[in-house]
Coordinates of C-alpha atoms in Angstrom, one line a residue:
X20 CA 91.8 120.4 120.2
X21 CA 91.5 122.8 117.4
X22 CA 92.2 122.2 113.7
X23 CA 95.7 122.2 112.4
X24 CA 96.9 122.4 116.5
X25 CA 99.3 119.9 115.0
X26 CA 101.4 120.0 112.0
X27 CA 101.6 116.6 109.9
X28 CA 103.5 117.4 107.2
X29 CA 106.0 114.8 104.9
X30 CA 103.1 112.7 104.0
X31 CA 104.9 111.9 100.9
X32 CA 107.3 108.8 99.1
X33 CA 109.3 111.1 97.0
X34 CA 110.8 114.3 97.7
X35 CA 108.9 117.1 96.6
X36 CA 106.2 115.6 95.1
X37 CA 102.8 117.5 96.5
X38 CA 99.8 115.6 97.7
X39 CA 97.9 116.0 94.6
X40 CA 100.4 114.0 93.2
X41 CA 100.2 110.3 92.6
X42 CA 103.9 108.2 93.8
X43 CA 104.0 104.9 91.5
X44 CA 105.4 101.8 93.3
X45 CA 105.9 98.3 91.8
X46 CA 105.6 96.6 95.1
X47 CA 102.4 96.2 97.9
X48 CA 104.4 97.0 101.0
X49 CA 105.1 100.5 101.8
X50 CA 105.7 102.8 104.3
X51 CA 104.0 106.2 105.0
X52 CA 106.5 108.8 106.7
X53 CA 104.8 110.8 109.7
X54 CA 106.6 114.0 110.8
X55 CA 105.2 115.8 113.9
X56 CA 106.1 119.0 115.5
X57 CA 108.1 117.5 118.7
X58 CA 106.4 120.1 121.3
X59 CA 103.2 118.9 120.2
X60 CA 104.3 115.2 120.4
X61 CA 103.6 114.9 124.4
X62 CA 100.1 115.8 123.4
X63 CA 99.4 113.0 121.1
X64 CA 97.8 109.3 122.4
X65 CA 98.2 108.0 119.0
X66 CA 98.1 109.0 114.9
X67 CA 95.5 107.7 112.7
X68 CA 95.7 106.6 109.1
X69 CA 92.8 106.4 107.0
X70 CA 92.3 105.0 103.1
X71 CA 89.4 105.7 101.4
X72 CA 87.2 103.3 99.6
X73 CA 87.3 102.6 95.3
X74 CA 84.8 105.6 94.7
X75 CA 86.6 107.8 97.7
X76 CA 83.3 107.7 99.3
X77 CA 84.1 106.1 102.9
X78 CA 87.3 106.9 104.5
X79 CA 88.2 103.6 106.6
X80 CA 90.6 103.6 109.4
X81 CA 93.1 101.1 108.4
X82 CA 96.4 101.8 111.0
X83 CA 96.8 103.6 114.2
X84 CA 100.7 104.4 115.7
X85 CA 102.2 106.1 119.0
X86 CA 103.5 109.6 118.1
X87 CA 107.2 108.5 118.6
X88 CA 106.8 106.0 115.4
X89 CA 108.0 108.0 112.3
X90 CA 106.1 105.7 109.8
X91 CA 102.8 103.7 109.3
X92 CA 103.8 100.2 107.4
X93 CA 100.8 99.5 104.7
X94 CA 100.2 96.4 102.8
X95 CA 98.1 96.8 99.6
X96 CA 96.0 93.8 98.8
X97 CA 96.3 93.9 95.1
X98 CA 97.3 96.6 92.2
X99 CA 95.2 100.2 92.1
X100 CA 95.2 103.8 93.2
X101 CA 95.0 104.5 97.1
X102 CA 94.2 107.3 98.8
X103 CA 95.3 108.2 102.5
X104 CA 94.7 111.0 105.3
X105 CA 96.5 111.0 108.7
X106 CA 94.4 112.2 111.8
X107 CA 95.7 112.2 115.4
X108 CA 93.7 111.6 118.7
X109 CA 94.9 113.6 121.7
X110 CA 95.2 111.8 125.3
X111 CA 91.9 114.0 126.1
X112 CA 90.2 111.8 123.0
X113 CA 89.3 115.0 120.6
X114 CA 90.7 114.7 117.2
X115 CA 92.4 116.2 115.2
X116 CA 90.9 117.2 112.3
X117 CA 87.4 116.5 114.1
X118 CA 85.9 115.2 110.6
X119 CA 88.1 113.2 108.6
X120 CA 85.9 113.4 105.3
X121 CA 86.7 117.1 105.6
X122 CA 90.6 117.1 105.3
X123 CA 92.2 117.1 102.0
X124 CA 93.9 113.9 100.8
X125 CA 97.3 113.8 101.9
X126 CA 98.9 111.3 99.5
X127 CA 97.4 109.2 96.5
X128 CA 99.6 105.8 96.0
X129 CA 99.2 103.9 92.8
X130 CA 100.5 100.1 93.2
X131 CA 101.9 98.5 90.4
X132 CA 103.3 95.2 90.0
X133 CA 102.7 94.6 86.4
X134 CA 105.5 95.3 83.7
X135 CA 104.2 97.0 80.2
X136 CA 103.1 94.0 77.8
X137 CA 105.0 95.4 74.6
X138 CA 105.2 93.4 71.1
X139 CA 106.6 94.3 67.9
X140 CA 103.8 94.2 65.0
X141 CA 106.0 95.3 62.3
X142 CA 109.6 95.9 61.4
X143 CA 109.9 96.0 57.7
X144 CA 112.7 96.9 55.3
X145 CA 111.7 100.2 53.5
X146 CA 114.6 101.8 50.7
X147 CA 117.5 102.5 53.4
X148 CA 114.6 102.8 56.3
X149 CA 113.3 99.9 58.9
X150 CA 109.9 100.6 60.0
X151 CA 109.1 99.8 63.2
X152 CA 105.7 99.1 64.9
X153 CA 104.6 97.8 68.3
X154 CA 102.2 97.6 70.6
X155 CA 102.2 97.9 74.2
X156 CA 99.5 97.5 77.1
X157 CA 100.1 99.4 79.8
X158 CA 97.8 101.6 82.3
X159 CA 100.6 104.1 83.1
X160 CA 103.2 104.2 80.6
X161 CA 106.6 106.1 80.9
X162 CA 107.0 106.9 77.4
X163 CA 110.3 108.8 78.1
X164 CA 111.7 105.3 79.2
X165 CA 111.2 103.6 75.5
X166 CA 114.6 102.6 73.8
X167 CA 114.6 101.2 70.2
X168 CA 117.7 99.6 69.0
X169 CA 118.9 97.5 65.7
X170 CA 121.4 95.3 64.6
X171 CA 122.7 94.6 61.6
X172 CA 124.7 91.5 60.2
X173 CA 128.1 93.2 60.5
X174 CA 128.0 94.2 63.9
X175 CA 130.8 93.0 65.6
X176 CA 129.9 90.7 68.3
X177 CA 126.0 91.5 67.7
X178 CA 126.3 95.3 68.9
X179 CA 123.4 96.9 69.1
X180 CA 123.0 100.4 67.9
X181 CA 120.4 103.1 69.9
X182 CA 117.9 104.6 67.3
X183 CA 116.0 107.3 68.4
X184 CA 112.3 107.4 68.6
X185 CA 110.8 110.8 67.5
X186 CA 107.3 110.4 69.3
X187 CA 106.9 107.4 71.5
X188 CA 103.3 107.9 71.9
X189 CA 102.8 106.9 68.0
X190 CA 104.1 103.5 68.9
X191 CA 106.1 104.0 65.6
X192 CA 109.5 104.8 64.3
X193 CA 111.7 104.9 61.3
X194 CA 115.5 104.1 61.6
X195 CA 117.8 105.2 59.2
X196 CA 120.4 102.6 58.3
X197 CA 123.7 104.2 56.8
X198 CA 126.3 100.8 57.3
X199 CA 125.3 97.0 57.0
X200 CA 122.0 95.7 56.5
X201 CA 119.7 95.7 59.2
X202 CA 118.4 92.0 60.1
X203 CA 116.8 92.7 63.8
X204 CA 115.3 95.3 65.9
X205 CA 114.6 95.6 69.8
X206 CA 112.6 97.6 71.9
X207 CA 111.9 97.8 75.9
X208 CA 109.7 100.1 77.8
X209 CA 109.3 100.8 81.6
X210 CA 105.7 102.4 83.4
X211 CA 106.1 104.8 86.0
X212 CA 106.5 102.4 88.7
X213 CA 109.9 101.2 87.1
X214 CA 108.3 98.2 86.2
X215 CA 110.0 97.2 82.9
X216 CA 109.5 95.0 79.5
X217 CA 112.5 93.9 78.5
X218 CA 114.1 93.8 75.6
X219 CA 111.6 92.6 72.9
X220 CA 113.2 91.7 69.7
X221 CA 112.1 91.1 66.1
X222 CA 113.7 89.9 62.8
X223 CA 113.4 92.5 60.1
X224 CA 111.4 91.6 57.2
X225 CA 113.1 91.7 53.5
X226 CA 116.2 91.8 55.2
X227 CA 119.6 89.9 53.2
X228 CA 120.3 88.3 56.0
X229 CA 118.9 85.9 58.6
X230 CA 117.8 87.4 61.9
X231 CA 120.0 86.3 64.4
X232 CA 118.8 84.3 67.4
X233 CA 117.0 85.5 70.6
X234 CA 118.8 87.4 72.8
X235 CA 119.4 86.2 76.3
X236 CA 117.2 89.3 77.1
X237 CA 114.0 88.0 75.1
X238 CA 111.7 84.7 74.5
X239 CA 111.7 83.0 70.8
X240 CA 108.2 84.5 70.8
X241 CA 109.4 88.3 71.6
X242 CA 107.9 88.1 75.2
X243 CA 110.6 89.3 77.4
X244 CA 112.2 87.1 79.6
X245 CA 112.1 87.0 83.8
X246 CA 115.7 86.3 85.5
X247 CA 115.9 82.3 86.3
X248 CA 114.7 81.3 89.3
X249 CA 117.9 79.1 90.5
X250 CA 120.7 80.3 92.4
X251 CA 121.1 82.1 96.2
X252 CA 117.9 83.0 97.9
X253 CA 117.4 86.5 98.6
X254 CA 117.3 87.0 102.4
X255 CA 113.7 88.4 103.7
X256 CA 113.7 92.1 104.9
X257 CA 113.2 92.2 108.5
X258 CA 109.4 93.0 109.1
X259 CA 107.1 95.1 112.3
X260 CA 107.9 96.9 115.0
X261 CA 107.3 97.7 118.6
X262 CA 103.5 98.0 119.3
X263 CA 101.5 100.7 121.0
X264 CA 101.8 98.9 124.1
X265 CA 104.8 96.1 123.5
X266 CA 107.3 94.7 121.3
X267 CA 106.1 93.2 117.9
X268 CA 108.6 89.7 116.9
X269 CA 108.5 89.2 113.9
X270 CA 109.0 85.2 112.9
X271 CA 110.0 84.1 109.7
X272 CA 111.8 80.4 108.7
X273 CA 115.4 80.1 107.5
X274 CA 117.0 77.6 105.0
X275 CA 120.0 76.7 103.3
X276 CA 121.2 78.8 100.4
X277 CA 120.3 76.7 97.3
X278 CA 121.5 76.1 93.9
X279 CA 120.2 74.5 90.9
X280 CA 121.6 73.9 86.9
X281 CA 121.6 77.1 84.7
X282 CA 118.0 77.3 83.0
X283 CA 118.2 75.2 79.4
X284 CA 119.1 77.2 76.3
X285 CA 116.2 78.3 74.2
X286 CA 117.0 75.8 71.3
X287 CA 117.0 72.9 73.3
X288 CA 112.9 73.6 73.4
X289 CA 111.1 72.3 70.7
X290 CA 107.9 74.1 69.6
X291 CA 107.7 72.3 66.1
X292 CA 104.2 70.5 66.0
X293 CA 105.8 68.3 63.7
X294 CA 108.6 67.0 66.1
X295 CA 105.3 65.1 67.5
X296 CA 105.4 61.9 65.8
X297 CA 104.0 58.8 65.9
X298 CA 106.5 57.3 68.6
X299 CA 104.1 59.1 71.2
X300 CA 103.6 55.5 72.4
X301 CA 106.7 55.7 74.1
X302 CA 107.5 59.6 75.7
X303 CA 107.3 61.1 78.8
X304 CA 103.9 61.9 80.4
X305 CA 103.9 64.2 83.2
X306 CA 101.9 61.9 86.4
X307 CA 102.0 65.2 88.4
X308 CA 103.9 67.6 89.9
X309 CA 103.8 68.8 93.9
X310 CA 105.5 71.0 96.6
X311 CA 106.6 69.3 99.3
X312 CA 108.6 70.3 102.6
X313 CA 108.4 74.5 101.8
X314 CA 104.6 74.5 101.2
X315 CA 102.5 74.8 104.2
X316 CA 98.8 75.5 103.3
X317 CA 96.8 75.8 100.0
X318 CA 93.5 76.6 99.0
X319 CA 92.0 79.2 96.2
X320 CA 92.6 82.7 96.3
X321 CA 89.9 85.2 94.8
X322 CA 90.2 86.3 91.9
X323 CA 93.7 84.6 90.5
X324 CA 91.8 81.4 91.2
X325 CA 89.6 81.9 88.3
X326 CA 90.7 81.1 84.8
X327 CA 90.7 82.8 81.2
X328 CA 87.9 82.3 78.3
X329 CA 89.5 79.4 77.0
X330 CA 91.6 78.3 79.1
X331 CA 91.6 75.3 81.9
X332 CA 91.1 75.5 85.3
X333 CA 93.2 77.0 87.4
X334 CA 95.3 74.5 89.7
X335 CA 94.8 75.1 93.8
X336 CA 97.3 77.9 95.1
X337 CA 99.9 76.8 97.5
X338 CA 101.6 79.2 100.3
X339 CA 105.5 78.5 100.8
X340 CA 107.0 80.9 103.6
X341 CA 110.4 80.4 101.8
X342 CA 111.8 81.3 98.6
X343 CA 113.9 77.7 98.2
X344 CA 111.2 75.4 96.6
X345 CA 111.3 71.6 96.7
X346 CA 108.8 70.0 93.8
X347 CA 108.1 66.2 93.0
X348 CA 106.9 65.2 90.3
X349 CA 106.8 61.6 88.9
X350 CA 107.1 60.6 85.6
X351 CA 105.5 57.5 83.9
X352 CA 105.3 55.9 80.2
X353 CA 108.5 56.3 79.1
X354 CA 110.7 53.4 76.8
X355 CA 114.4 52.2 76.9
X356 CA 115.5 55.0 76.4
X357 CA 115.0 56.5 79.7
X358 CA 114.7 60.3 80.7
X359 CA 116.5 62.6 78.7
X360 CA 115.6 65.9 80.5
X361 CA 113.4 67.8 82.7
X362 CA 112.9 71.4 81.8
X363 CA 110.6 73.5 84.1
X364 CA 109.0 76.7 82.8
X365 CA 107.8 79.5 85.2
X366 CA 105.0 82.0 84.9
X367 CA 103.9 85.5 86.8
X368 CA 100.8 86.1 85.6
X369 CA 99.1 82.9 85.1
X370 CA 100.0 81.2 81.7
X371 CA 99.6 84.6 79.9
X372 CA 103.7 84.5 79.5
X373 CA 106.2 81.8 80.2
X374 CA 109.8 81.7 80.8
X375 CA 112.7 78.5 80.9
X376 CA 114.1 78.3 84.3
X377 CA 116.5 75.7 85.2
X378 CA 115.9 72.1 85.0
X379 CA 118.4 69.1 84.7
X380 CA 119.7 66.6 81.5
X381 CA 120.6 62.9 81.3
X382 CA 118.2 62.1 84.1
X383 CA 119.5 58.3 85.3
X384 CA 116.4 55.9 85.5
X385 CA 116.3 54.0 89.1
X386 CA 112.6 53.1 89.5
X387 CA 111.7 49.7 89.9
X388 CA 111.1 47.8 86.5
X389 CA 107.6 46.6 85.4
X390 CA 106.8 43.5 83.2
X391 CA 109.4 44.0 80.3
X392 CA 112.6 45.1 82.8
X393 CA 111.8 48.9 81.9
X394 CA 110.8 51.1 84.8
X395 CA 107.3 52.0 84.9
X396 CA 107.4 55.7 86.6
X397 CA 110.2 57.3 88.2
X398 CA 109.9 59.9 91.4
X399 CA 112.3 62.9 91.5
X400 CA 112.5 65.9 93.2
X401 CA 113.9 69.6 91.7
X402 CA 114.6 73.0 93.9
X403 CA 114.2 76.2 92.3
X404 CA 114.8 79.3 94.5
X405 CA 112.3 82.1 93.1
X406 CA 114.0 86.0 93.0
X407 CA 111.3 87.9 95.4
X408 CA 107.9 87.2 97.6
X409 CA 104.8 86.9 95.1
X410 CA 102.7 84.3 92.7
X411 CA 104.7 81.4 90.6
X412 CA 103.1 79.0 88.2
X413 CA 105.1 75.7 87.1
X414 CA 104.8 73.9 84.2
X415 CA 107.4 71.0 83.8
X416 CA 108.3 69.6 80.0
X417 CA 109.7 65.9 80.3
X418 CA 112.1 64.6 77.3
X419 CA 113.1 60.9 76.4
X420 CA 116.7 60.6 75.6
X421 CA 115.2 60.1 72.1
X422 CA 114.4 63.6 72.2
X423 CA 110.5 63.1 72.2
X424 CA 108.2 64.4 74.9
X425 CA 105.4 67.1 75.6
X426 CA 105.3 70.6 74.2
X427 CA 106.8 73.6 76.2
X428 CA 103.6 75.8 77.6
X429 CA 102.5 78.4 75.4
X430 CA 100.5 81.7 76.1
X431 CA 97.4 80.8 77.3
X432 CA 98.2 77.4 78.6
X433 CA 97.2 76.7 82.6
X434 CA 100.1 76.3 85.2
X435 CA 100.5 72.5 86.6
X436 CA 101.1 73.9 90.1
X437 CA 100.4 77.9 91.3
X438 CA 102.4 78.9 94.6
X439 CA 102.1 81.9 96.6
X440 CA 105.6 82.8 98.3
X441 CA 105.4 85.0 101.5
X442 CA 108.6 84.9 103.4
X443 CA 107.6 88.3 105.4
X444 CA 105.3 87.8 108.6
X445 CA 102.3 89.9 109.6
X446 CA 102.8 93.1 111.2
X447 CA 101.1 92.7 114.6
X448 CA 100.1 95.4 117.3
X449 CA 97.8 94.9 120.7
X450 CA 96.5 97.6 122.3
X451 CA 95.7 98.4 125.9
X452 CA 92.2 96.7 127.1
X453 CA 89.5 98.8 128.1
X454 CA 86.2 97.9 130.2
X455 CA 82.9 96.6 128.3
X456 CA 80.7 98.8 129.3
X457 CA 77.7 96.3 128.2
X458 CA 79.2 93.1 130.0
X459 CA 79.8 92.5 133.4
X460 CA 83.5 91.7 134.4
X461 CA 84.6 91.7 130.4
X462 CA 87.5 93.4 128.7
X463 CA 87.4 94.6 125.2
X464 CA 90.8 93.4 123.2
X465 CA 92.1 95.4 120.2
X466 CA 94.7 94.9 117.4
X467 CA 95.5 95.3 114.7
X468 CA 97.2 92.9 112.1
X469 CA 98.4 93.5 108.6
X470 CA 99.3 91.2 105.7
X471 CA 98.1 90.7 102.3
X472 CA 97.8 86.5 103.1
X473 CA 96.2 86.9 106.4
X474 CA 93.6 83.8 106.3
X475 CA 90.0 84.2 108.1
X476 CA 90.9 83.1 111.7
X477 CA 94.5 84.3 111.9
X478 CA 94.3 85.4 115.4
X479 CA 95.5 84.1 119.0
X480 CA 94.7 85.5 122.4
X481 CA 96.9 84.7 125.8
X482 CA 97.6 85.9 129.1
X483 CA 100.6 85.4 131.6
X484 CA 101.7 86.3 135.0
X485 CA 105.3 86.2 134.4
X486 CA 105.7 86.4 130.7
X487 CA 106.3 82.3 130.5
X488 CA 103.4 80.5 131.6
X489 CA 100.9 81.5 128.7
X490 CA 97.3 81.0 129.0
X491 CA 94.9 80.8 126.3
X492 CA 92.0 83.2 125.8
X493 CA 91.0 83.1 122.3
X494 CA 92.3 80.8 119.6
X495 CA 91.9 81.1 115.5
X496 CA 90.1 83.8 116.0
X497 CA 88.8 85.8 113.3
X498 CA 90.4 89.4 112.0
X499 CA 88.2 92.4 110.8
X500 CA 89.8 95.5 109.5
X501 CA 91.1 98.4 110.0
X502 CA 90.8 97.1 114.5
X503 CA 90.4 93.8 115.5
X504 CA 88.0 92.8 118.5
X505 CA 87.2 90.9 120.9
X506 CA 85.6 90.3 124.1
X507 CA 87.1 88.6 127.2
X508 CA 85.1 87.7 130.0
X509 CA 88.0 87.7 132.9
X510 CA 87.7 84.8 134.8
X511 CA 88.1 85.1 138.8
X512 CA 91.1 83.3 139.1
X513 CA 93.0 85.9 137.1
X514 CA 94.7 88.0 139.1
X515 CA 94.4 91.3 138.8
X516 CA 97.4 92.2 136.8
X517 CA 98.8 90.3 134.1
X518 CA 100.6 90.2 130.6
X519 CA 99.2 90.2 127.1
X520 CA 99.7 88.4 123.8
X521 CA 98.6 88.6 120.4
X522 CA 99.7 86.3 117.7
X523 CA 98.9 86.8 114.1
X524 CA 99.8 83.7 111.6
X525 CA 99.6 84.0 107.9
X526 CA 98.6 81.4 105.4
X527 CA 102.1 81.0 105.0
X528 CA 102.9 80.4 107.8
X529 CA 104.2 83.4 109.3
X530 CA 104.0 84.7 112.4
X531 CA 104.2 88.0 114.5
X532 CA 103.8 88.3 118.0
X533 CA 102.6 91.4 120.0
X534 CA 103.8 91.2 124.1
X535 CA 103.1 93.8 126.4
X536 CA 105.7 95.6 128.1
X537 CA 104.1 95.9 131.2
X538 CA 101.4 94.3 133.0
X539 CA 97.7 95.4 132.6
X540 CA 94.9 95.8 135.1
X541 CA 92.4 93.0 134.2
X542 CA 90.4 93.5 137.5
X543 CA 87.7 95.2 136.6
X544 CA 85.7 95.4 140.5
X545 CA 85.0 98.8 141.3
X546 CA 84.4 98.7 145.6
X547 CA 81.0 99.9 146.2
X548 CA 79.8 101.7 149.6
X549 CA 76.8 99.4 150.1
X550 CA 74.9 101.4 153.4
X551 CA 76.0 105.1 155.2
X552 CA 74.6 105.2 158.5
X553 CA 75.7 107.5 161.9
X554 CA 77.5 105.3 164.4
X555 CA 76.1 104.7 167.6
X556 CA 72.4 105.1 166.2
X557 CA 69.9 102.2 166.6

């Protein structure tokens, strides 16, 4: 099979965008498009995706797909660049380029899921000018995207007037106010993988008037705001495919649509030190706060297990295969009188912003009462329904209905409870056993199974005669990438034909399950001519 015998073009996200240049995406599941001339396609045993390593030193096999899929599904682990190439095998095994390392990179992928971190410095009245500073962190920037607007205190109904930024890249500007005085200013900035700010919004200094309030598009520190997490669940996209060899089920758990109370106004949340006084004795402590029903595993998870200089420990993760979450939490050492409301805050990037999100107010007290009649903890539960798949950190503030309690989180301050939500299941694909050629009556099994949750023994072996009595050959066991392996030493009462299955379960959860669509030879006896003699002779 000769180089470039088949043409594998449309390796690309975006229309027209050539291989030397990088596509920006804000989430870690994609899909790779495949396009293959259809006279070569009878040709073709199966097309072979390859990433290479961080330094682009080894190119690692990480999917392989029949030549009638038009796509390769990838799941990237965390946020970077990736680089891929596409090689194809023929059904008489020579590939196609014969040397991988030797083709040119046919699409570079950078994954982004984090939105610019953009704060106003400065905004300063100067003559009839505002002067305007920020800064912003941010590894790819779209500095076309930046949008800097004012108001001032006779805008009707708080309008908001564009100013235009002369060079973005000097994280500067000066804006020219010709009517009313200007008491606030506002900026926002996306990155190239759409990823955006929000409106972050400042009081102007020497201003006549007070700044206004924070708009329902920013925090009371300028950090801008995530959409509550309350409301109608977002359903899960449909995940996998049919494998090389058989249909790939995906299974993923339903729930009712939940709802919750609109998230607390921002002036309900004290952040006054000196609201603390000494009646301490008698607020809200926070015993503890849990997942129950949604959350089905937990344990640590690399590197957003480990907290900041500074900060505390952070708290176990949690995996939730739903996006309707059901937390406890139990309150204790409050007076007479009684809970006055539970506010929870929510983080995405682990106590380095927070954001209000729902909660609920005049809490009735029903716990049993201790020594002096008053109820000495009380147990509740609150369901929050999170936007999208991905990593949540709670933090719940509990008020009497004096109005004293603990402080909201600030930046910095460690998440009581972190949960991972993955509501899509693995994408699972068994290929056809062949003989090992080392071990006597043994087939070698292949898959392979991709998720960014999958835990270290996320695989499940079986084998049927009719495709309902399943029989176990390997359980839990473990995955390696890009193929999965492993050995099965047929037992003689197998017969000689018989059905596969591969099951691949998430931490979550979540399961996908490989069948396939025919039965495969598993008897692996080859008949032997044991003497050849003339008949009749003696």
């Amino acid at each position: 099979m000769a180089s470039g015998t088949f043409v594998l073009a449309c390796l690309l996200l975006t229309a027209g965008a050539g291989p030397a240049d990088a596509v920006h995406l804000n989430q870690r599941s994609f899909q790779i498009p495949i396009k293959i001339d259809p006279e070569r396609r009878p040709l073709i045993a199966q097309v072979q995706l390859f990433r290479a390593s961080k330094d682009g030193a080894v190119w690692d096999q990480v999917g392989a797909v029949p030549p009638e899929r038009d796509a390769f599904t990838f799941y990237a682990t965390e946020d970077g660049s990736y680089q891929f190439k596409v090689g194809v095998e023929g059904k008489d095994k020579r590939k196609d380029p014969p040397d991988i390392y030797q083709a040119p990179v046919g699409l570079r992928v950078i994954v982004d899921t984090k939105a610019p971190q953009l704060r106003v410095v400065q905004a300063e009245r100067q003559g009839d000018d505002v002067l305007v500073r920020w800064d912003v962190v941010e590894e790819h920037p779209d500095l076309a995207s930046l949008k800097l607007e004012y108001r001032t205190s006779d805008g009707l109904g708080g309008l908001w007037r564009e100013a235009k930024v002369a060079d973005p890249a000097s994280n500067s500007a000066r804006v020219r106010v010709t009517e009313g005085t200007p008491v606030a200013v506002r900026v926002k900035m996306e990155d190239l993988a759409t990823n955006s700010s929000g409106w972050v919004e400042a009081p102007v200094a020497g201003a006549a008037a007070a700044a206004p309030a924070p708009s329902p598009g920013a925090t009371a520190a300028g950090v801008p705001a995530l959409p509550p997490i309350g409301g109608t669940p977002t359903p899960a996209a449909p995940s996998g495919g049919p494998s090389p060899i058989g249909d790939n089920t995906a299974w993923t758990p339903g729930g009712p649509a939940g709802t919750m109370p609109p998230p607390m106004p921002l002036r309900q949340v004290s952040t006054d030190a000196a609201a603390m006084t000494a009646a301490q004795a008698k607020e809200p402590l926070l015993n503890g706060v849990g997942a129950r029903t949604t959350v089905l595993a937990s344990g640590t998870s690399g590197a957003d297990a480990t907290a900041r200089p500074g900060q505390k420990p952070l708290p176990e993760l949690a995996w939730a295969r739903t996006r309707q979450i059901t937390l406890d939490y139990e309150v204790a050492k409050f007076g007479a009188s009684g809970i006055g409301s539970v506010q929870l805050f929510v983080t995405r990037d682990d106590g380095r912003t927070w954001t209000p999100s729902g909660g609920e107010e005049n809490v009735s007290v029903s716990a049993a009462p201790g020594a002096k009649g008053l109820p000495t903890t009380l147990t509740r539960s609150l369901s929050v329904t999170v936007p999208e798949d991905g990593s949540y950190g709670f933090y719940m503030v509990v008020r009497s209905g004096a109005g004293l309690g603990n402080a909201p989180p600030v930046a910095g301050t460690s998440p009581q409870m972190r949960i991972e939500v993955d509501t899509k299941a693995p994408e699972a694909k068994l290929y056809a056993p062949e003989p090992d050629l080392a071990k006597r009556d043994s087939l070698v099994l292949r898959w392979t199974a991709l998720d960014k949750n999958l835990g270290p023994t996320p695989i499940s072996l079986e084998w049927s005669e009719d495709r309902n009595d399943w029989k176990e050959i390997g359980k839990n066991l473990p995955h390696t990438a890009p193929l999965g392996e492993h050995v099965w030493r047929v037992p003689p009462t197998v017969p000689p034909r018989v059905y596969l299955r591969l099951t691949v379960r998430d931490r979550a959860g979540n399961e996908s399950v490989a069948i396939t669509d025919e039965p495969q030879i598993v008897d692996l006896n080859e008949p032997e001519v044991k003497s050849l003699k003339l008949g009749g002779s003696k």
